[in-house]
XYZ file of C-alpha atoms in Angstrom:
236
model
C 106.699 29.518 -35.924
C 106.579 27.067 -37.859
C 104.020 25.507 -39.110
C 103.415 22.502 -39.292
C 104.475 21.592 -43.173
C 107.566 23.365 -42.773
C 108.601 21.107 -39.440
C 107.881 18.284 -41.347
C 109.886 19.559 -44.372
C 112.841 20.370 -41.440
C 112.602 17.331 -39.821
C 112.385 14.890 -42.947
C 116.322 17.109 -44.386
C 118.323 15.605 -41.887
C 116.414 12.586 -39.545
C 116.704 10.123 -43.128
C 119.713 9.988 -44.521
C 121.220 7.210 -46.542
C 124.685 7.096 -44.130
C 123.912 9.065 -40.480
C 128.260 9.743 -40.081
C 130.496 11.524 -42.708
C 133.526 8.658 -43.939
C 136.712 8.472 -41.909
C 136.788 7.777 -38.283
C 134.265 9.765 -36.635
C 134.855 11.858 -33.529
C 132.341 13.367 -31.079
C 132.149 17.333 -30.423
C 134.000 19.141 -28.332
C 130.668 20.342 -26.103
C 130.395 15.747 -25.364
C 133.295 16.301 -22.894
C 130.825 18.640 -20.670
C 128.651 15.711 -20.468
C 131.308 12.645 -20.160
C 134.809 11.933 -18.813
C 137.353 10.541 -19.979
C 136.441 7.168 -18.510
C 133.274 7.839 -20.499
C 131.343 8.706 -17.250
C 129.330 11.002 -17.238
C 129.903 14.262 -15.389
C 129.173 16.652 -13.254
C 126.499 18.556 -15.986
C 123.973 21.788 -14.234
C 120.451 22.308 -15.881
C 116.992 22.715 -15.498
C 114.709 21.767 -18.713
C 110.908 21.194 -18.979
C 110.380 17.359 -20.654
C 107.492 14.307 -20.764
C 109.130 11.714 -18.784
C 107.688 8.574 -21.064
C 105.371 5.569 -20.589
C 106.597 2.676 -19.127
C 105.743 0.480 -22.206
C 107.643 3.270 -24.564
C 110.618 3.495 -21.840
C 110.455 -0.785 -22.747
C 111.136 0.103 -26.400
C 113.017 2.535 -26.781
C 115.669 0.293 -23.985
C 115.399 -2.752 -26.431
C 116.351 -0.246 -28.765
C 119.831 0.826 -26.813
C 120.483 -2.940 -25.779
C 120.250 -3.342 -29.943
C 123.349 -0.050 -29.820
C 125.568 -1.639 -27.136
C 124.842 -4.838 -28.211
C 126.217 -4.285 -31.344
C 129.107 -1.535 -30.894
C 129.729 -0.735 -27.622
C 132.569 0.471 -28.622
C 130.667 3.959 -29.665
C 129.144 4.794 -26.814
C 129.788 5.967 -23.119
C 127.978 4.321 -20.079
C 124.650 3.460 -20.370
C 121.587 6.504 -19.786
C 118.754 4.536 -17.212
C 115.940 3.213 -18.932
C 113.986 4.987 -15.847
C 115.485 9.001 -17.235
C 114.161 8.045 -20.991
C 112.508 11.263 -21.931
C 110.729 13.762 -24.546
C 112.062 17.424 -23.747
C 109.962 19.957 -24.774
C 112.003 23.109 -23.369
C 115.664 23.372 -22.606
C 116.014 25.982 -19.967
C 119.512 26.202 -18.570
C 122.793 23.860 -18.514
C 126.533 24.629 -17.299
C 129.272 22.363 -16.132
C 129.222 25.023 -13.374
C 127.020 24.128 -10.316
C 126.929 27.629 -8.967
C 125.944 29.688 -12.615
C 122.856 26.238 -13.108
C 122.067 26.990 -10.083
C 120.996 30.845 -9.894
C 119.855 30.248 -14.268
C 117.362 27.369 -12.583
C 115.973 30.081 -9.513
C 115.182 32.081 -11.522
C 113.795 30.450 -14.488
C 111.647 28.720 -11.862
C 110.231 31.731 -10.461
C 109.254 32.881 -14.062
C 107.803 29.683 -14.774
C 105.490 29.798 -11.128
C 104.416 33.389 -12.443
C 103.764 32.373 -16.163
C 101.333 28.241 -14.909
C 99.653 30.529 -12.376
C 97.800 33.182 -15.058
C 97.771 30.204 -18.292
C 95.304 27.195 -17.433
C 96.786 24.426 -19.042
C 94.416 22.280 -19.117
C 95.167 18.035 -19.577
C 95.695 16.044 -22.584
C 98.164 13.556 -24.895
C 99.649 14.762 -28.067
C 100.325 11.612 -30.330
C 103.391 11.194 -31.607
C 105.288 8.678 -34.663
C 108.976 7.664 -34.290
C 111.084 8.967 -37.287
C 114.352 8.148 -37.499
C 118.054 7.403 -35.554
C 119.693 9.803 -36.025
C 123.105 11.474 -35.594
C 122.548 14.786 -32.801
C 125.256 17.380 -33.773
C 128.334 14.391 -33.230
C 127.463 14.379 -29.256
C 124.415 11.396 -29.259
C 122.551 9.070 -31.182
C 118.331 9.863 -30.562
C 115.378 8.605 -32.311
C 113.640 11.520 -33.782
C 109.420 11.646 -32.775
C 107.318 13.491 -34.727
C 103.597 14.509 -34.134
C 100.810 12.996 -36.160
C 99.037 15.652 -37.412
C 99.084 19.468 -37.768
C 97.033 19.564 -34.647
C 98.716 17.786 -32.867
C 101.839 19.478 -33.968
C 99.482 22.893 -32.476
C 99.625 21.227 -29.356
C 102.913 20.462 -29.025
C 103.953 24.316 -30.653
C 101.080 25.614 -28.086
C 102.790 24.153 -24.686
C 106.652 24.970 -25.832
C 104.870 28.829 -26.432
C 104.082 29.408 -22.536
C 107.406 27.360 -21.729
C 109.127 29.912 -24.487
C 108.384 32.845 -22.551
C 110.598 31.609 -19.410
C 113.669 31.213 -21.757
C 113.889 32.154 -25.253
C 115.843 29.608 -27.548
C 117.652 30.367 -30.951
C 117.000 26.781 -32.149
C 113.944 25.019 -33.129
C 112.373 21.896 -31.871
C 113.203 19.197 -32.657
C 111.350 16.179 -30.100
C 113.317 13.274 -29.815
C 114.383 10.474 -27.712
C 118.509 10.113 -26.507
C 119.818 6.710 -27.433
C 122.983 7.183 -25.921
C 125.877 9.421 -25.712
C 129.102 8.746 -27.869
C 132.224 7.654 -26.298
C 134.391 10.574 -25.604
C 137.332 9.204 -27.693
C 135.329 8.560 -30.804
C 135.318 5.174 -33.114
C 136.486 3.709 -36.243
C 135.773 3.275 -39.195
C 134.905 0.205 -39.103
C 132.482 0.547 -36.072
C 130.571 3.342 -38.169
C 130.639 1.064 -40.946
C 128.517 -1.583 -37.954
C 126.961 1.426 -36.432
C 125.055 2.106 -39.571
C 124.340 -1.074 -39.861
C 122.842 -1.543 -36.775
C 120.863 1.914 -37.443
C 119.227 0.975 -40.952
C 117.513 -2.809 -40.066
C 116.767 -0.215 -36.514
C 115.030 1.920 -39.287
C 113.242 0.039 -40.885
C 110.731 -0.235 -37.840
C 108.322 2.050 -36.907
C 106.175 3.223 -33.269
C 104.261 5.128 -31.746
C 103.819 7.245 -28.495
C 101.976 9.097 -26.561
C 103.109 12.694 -24.830
C 100.779 12.924 -21.799
C 100.884 16.509 -19.653
C 100.206 14.343 -16.408
C 103.580 13.734 -17.678
C 104.993 17.203 -17.465
C 107.106 18.049 -15.135
C 109.585 20.738 -14.077
C 113.124 19.046 -13.396
C 117.053 19.771 -12.399
C 119.737 18.095 -13.711
C 123.117 17.193 -11.863
C 123.951 14.441 -14.699
C 122.298 13.384 -18.273
C 121.330 9.997 -15.700
C 120.090 12.208 -12.708
C 117.070 14.223 -12.984
C 115.487 15.420 -9.821
C 111.639 16.474 -10.196
C 110.473 20.242 -8.787
C 107.705 19.678 -9.744
C 104.023 18.914 -12.381
C 103.634 21.244 -14.709
C 99.314 20.659 -15.351
C 97.803 19.429 -12.037
């Protein structure tokens, strides 16, 4: 596991840059087609995850950022993510565009998760985070990067992460973020790229605090990027 210094060094290497996108027209990653259809609406995309819901004030702050992005460059994005859906993922579990495959994997994940929670006494706690910067996440979405404000906050976050990692280990490290918007499946022009980068540069002048609360930590299933169903609380 990364220590706090290594974590901060890693996210600093890509969450702040002079240019969010490469020069020229922008084409999204092909994997976006699993989540967004040709009409720029969310497709059926299924799976399970463990995530922190945001508090109402934090949802409102995030909604303001999303409004600014869509007001200036609506052609860059697919349909909006609902404000009630804004969250910070603690740990991905499974995902698929095939419903039956997702249902089977989620059933196994939930069974293992229940076993882990029965033998793990997770206490209620909060984790203080700070917004870092808006950045391009693997050419599929625009996200707000977050970081724990101290080494102790990082340790609390990773202790929770490692518990869920017993369900399914991931091949990539945790990069805390809030997904703001998925890109248009059709991509967008160089002119739109420049306008969007100008908006992002302005938005990145501000930063805000976010408190992750284990009372808002849930195991959820999803049917699309706008359709999450709470299955159970992680901490009671």
